[in-house]
mmCIF file of C-alpha atoms in Angstrom:
data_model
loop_
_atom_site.group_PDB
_atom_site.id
_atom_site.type_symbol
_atom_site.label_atom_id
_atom_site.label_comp_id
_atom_site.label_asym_id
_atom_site.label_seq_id
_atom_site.Cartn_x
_atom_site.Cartn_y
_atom_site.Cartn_z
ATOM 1 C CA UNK Z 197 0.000 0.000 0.000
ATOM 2 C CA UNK Z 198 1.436 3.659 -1.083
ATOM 3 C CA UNK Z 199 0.562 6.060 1.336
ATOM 4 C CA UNK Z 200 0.801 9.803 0.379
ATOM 5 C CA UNK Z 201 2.439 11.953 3.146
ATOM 6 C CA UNK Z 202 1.489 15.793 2.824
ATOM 7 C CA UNK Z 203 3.193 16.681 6.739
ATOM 8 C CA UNK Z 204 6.073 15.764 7.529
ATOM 9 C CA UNK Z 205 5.897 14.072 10.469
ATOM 10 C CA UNK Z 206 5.931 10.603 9.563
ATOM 11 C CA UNK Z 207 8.203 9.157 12.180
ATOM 12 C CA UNK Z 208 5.784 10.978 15.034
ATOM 13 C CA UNK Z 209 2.763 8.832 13.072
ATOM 14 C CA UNK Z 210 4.725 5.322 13.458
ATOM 15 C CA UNK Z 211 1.966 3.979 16.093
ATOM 16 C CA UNK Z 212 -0.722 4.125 13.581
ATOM 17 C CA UNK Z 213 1.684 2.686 10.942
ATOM 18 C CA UNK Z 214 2.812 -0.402 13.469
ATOM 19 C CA UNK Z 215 -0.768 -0.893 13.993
ATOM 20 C CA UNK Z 216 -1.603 -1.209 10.757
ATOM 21 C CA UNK Z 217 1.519 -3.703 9.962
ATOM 22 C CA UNK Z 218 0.313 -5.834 12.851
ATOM 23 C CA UNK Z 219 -3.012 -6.157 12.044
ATOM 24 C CA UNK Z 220 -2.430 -6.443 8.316
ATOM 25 C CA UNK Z 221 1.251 -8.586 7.782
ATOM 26 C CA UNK Z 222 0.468 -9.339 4.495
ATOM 27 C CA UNK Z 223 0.450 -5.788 3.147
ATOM 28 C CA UNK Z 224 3.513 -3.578 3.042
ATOM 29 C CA UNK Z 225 3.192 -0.037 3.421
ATOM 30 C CA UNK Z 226 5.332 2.402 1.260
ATOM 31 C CA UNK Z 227 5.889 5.778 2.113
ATOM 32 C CA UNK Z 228 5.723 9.247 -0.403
ATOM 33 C CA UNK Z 229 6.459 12.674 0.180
ATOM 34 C CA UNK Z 230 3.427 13.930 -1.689
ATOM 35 C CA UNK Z 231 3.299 17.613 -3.331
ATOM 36 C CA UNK Z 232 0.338 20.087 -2.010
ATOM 37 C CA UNK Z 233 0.296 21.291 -5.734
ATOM 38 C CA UNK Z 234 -1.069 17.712 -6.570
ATOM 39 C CA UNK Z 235 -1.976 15.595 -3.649
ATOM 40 C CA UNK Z 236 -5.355 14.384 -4.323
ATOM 41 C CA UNK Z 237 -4.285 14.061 -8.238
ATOM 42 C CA UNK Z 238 -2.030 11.427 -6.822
ATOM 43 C CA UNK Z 239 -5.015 9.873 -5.434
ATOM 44 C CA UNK Z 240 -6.960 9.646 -8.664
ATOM 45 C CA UNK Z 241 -4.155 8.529 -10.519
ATOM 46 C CA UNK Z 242 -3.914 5.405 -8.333
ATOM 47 C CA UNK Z 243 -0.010 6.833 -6.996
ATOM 48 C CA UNK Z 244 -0.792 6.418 -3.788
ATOM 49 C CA UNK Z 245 -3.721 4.669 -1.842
ATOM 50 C CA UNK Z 246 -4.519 6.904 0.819
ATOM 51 C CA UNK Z 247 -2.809 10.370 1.436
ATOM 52 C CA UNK Z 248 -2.623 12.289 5.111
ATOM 53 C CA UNK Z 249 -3.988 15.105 4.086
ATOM 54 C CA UNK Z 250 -4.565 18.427 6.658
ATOM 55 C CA UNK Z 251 -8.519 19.247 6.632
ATOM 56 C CA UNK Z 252 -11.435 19.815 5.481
ATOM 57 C CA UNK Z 253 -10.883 17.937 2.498
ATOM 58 C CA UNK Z 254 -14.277 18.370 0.433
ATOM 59 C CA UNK Z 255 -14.275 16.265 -2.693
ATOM 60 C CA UNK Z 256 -17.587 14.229 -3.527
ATOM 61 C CA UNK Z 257 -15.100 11.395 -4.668
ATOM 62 C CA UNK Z 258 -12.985 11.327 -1.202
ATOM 63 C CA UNK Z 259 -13.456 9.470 1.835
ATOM 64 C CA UNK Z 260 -12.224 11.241 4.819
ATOM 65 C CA UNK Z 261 -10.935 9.365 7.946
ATOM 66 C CA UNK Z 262 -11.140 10.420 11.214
ATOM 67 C CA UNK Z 263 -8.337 12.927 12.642
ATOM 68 C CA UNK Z 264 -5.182 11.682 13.438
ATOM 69 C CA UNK Z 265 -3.588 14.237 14.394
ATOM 70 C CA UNK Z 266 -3.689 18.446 15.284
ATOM 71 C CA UNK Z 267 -0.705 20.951 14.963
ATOM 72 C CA UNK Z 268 -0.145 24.000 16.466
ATOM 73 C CA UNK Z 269 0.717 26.875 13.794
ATOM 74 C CA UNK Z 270 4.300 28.233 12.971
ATOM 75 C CA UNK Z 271 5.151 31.150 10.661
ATOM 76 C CA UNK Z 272 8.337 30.704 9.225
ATOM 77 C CA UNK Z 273 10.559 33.776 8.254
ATOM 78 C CA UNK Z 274 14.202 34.254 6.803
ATOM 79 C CA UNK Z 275 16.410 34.304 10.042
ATOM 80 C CA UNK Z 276 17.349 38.111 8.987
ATOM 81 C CA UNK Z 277 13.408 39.145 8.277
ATOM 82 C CA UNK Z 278 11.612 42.311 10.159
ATOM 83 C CA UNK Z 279 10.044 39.509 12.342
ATOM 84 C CA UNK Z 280 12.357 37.478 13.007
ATOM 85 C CA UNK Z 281 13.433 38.561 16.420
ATOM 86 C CA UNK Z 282 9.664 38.354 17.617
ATOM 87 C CA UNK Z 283 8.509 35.488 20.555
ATOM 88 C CA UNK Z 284 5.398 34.968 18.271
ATOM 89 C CA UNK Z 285 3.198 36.910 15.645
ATOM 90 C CA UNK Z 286 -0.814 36.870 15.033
ATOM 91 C CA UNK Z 287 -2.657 36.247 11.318
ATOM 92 C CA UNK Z 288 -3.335 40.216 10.890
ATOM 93 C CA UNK Z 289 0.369 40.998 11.413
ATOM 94 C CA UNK Z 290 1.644 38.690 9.053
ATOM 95 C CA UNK Z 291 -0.951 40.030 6.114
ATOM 96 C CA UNK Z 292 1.678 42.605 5.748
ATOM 97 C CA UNK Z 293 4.120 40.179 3.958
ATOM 98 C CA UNK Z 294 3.485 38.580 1.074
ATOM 99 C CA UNK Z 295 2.761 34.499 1.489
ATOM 100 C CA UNK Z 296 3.285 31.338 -1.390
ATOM 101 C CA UNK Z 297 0.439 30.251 -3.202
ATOM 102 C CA UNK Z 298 -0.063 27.455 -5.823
ATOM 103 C CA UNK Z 299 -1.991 26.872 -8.633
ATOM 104 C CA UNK Z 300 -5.312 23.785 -9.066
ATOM 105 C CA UNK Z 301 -5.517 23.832 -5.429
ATOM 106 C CA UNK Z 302 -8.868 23.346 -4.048
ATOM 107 C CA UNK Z 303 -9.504 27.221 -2.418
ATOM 108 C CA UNK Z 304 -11.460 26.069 0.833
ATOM 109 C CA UNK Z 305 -8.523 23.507 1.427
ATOM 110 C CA UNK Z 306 -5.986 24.990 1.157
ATOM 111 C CA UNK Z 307 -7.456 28.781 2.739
ATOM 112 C CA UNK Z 308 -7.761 26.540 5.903
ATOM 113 C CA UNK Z 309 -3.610 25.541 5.817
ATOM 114 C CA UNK Z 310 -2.774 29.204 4.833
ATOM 115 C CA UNK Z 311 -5.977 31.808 4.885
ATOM 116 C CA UNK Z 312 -6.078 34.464 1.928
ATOM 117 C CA UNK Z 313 -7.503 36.621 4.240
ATOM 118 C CA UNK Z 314 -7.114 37.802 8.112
ATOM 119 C CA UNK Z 315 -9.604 37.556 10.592
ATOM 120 C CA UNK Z 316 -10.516 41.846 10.327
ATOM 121 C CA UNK Z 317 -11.050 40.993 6.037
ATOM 122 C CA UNK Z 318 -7.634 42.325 5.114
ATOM 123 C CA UNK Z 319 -6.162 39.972 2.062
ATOM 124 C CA UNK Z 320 -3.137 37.928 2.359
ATOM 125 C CA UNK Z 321 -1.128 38.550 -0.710
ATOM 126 C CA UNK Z 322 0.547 35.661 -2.560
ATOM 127 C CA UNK Z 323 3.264 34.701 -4.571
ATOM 128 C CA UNK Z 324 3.028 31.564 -6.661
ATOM 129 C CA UNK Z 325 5.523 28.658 -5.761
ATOM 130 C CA UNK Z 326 6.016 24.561 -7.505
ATOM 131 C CA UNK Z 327 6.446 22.863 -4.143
ATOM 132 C CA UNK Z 328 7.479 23.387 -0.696
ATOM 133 C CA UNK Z 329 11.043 23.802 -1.973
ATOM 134 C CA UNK Z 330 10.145 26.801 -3.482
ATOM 135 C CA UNK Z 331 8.445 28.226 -0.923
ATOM 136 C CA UNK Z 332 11.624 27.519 1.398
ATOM 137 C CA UNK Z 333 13.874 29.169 -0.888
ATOM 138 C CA UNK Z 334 11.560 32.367 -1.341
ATOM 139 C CA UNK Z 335 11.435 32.051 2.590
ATOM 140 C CA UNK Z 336 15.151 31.899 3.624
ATOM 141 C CA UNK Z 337 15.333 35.174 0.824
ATOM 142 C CA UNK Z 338 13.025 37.281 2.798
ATOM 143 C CA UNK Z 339 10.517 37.275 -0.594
ATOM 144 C CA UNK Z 340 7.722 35.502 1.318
ATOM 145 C CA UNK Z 341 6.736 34.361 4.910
ATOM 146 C CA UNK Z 342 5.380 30.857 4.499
ATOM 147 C CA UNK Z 343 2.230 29.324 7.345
ATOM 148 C CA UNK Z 344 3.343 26.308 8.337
ATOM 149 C CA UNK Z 345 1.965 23.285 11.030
ATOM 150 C CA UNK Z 346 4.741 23.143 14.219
ATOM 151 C CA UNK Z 347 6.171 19.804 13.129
ATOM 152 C CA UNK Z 348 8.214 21.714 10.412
ATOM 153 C CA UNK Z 349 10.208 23.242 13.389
ATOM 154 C CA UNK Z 350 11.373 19.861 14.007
ATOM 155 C CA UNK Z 351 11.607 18.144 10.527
ATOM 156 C CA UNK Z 352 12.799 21.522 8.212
ATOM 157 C CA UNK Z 353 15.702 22.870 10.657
ATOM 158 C CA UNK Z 354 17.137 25.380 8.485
ATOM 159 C CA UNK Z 355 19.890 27.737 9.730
ATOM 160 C CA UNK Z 356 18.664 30.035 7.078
ATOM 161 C CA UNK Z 357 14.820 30.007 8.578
ATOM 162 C CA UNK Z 358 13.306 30.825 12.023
ATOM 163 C CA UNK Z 359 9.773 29.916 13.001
ATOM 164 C CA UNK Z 360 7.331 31.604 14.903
ATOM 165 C CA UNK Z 361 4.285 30.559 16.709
ATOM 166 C CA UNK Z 362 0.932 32.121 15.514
ATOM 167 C CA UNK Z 363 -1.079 33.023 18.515
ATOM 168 C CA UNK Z 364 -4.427 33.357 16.922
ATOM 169 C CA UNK Z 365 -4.378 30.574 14.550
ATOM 170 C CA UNK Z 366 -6.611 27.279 15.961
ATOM 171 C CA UNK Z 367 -4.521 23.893 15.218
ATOM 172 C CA UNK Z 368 -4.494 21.749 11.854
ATOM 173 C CA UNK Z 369 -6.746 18.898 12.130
ATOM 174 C CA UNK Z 370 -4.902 15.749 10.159
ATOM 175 C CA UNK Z 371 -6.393 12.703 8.751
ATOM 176 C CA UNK Z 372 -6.190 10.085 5.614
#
């Protein structure tokens, strides 16, 4: 079985994936690093067989599982950005800085991982990026601050990136 992996935070999701080997010996479980730009396209194509996926996830031809997991939020800014020597930062100041976007995303999905808009209305202006790569590289050069969940703080260590907690952002709700 190919499973999709949008976080990256497998190794913290190894209980469900023992689990799943114990119960099932005779299937062996495969692992991809699956791109935001085309997650559930690697679903319909038959790449993978089920994808962790943040939510809501609203496609008539998707089955939702429950949640597996929740992450805190984490803005993550070029070590030498404006708010970079801040303890944390909220959704309406971080509207003042452009963010990545991508194209043939579904808008509800992906508005809940990074909102195009701030709690008072204001819009989030974005920058189009390929992959999370991208948006890493436009990060560390101060072009773009990028939302991410908190496991990135532990999985992405960049010396060229700092991360920030977002106080008034509610936690990502996981699932397959």
């Amino acid at each position: 079985m190919n499973v999709g992996m949008l976080p990256l935070n497998a190794h913290e999701l190894r209980p469900y994936w023992e689990t799943f080997r114990g119960r099932h010996p005779e299937w062996r479980l495969r692992f991809h690093r699956t791109q935001f730009t085309d997650a559930f396209g690697a679903l319909r194509r038959g790449d993978v067989d089920v994808l962790v996926s943040w939510l809501p996830v609203e496609e008539p031809d998707l089955t939702v599982g429950p949640v597996l997991f929740t992450d805190a939020r984490v803005l993550a800014v070029s070590v030498d950005h404006e708010l970079a020597t801040r303890a944390s930062v909220t959704l309406d100041t971080v509207a003042d800085f452009q963010h990545p976007d991508a194209e043939n995303v579904p808008d509800g999905w992906f508005d809940a991982y990074a909102p195009y808009h701030t709690r008072r209305g204001g819009t989030i202006e974005r920058v189009m990026v390929r992959d999370v790569e991208d948006a890493m590289t436009f990060t560390s050069m101060a072009e773009v601050v990028t939302l991410f969940p908190a496991h990135m703080t532990r999985y992405w260590v960049r010396p060229d990136i700092a991360y920030l907690p977002v106080r008034d952002m509610g936690r990502l709700p996981y699932a397959l």
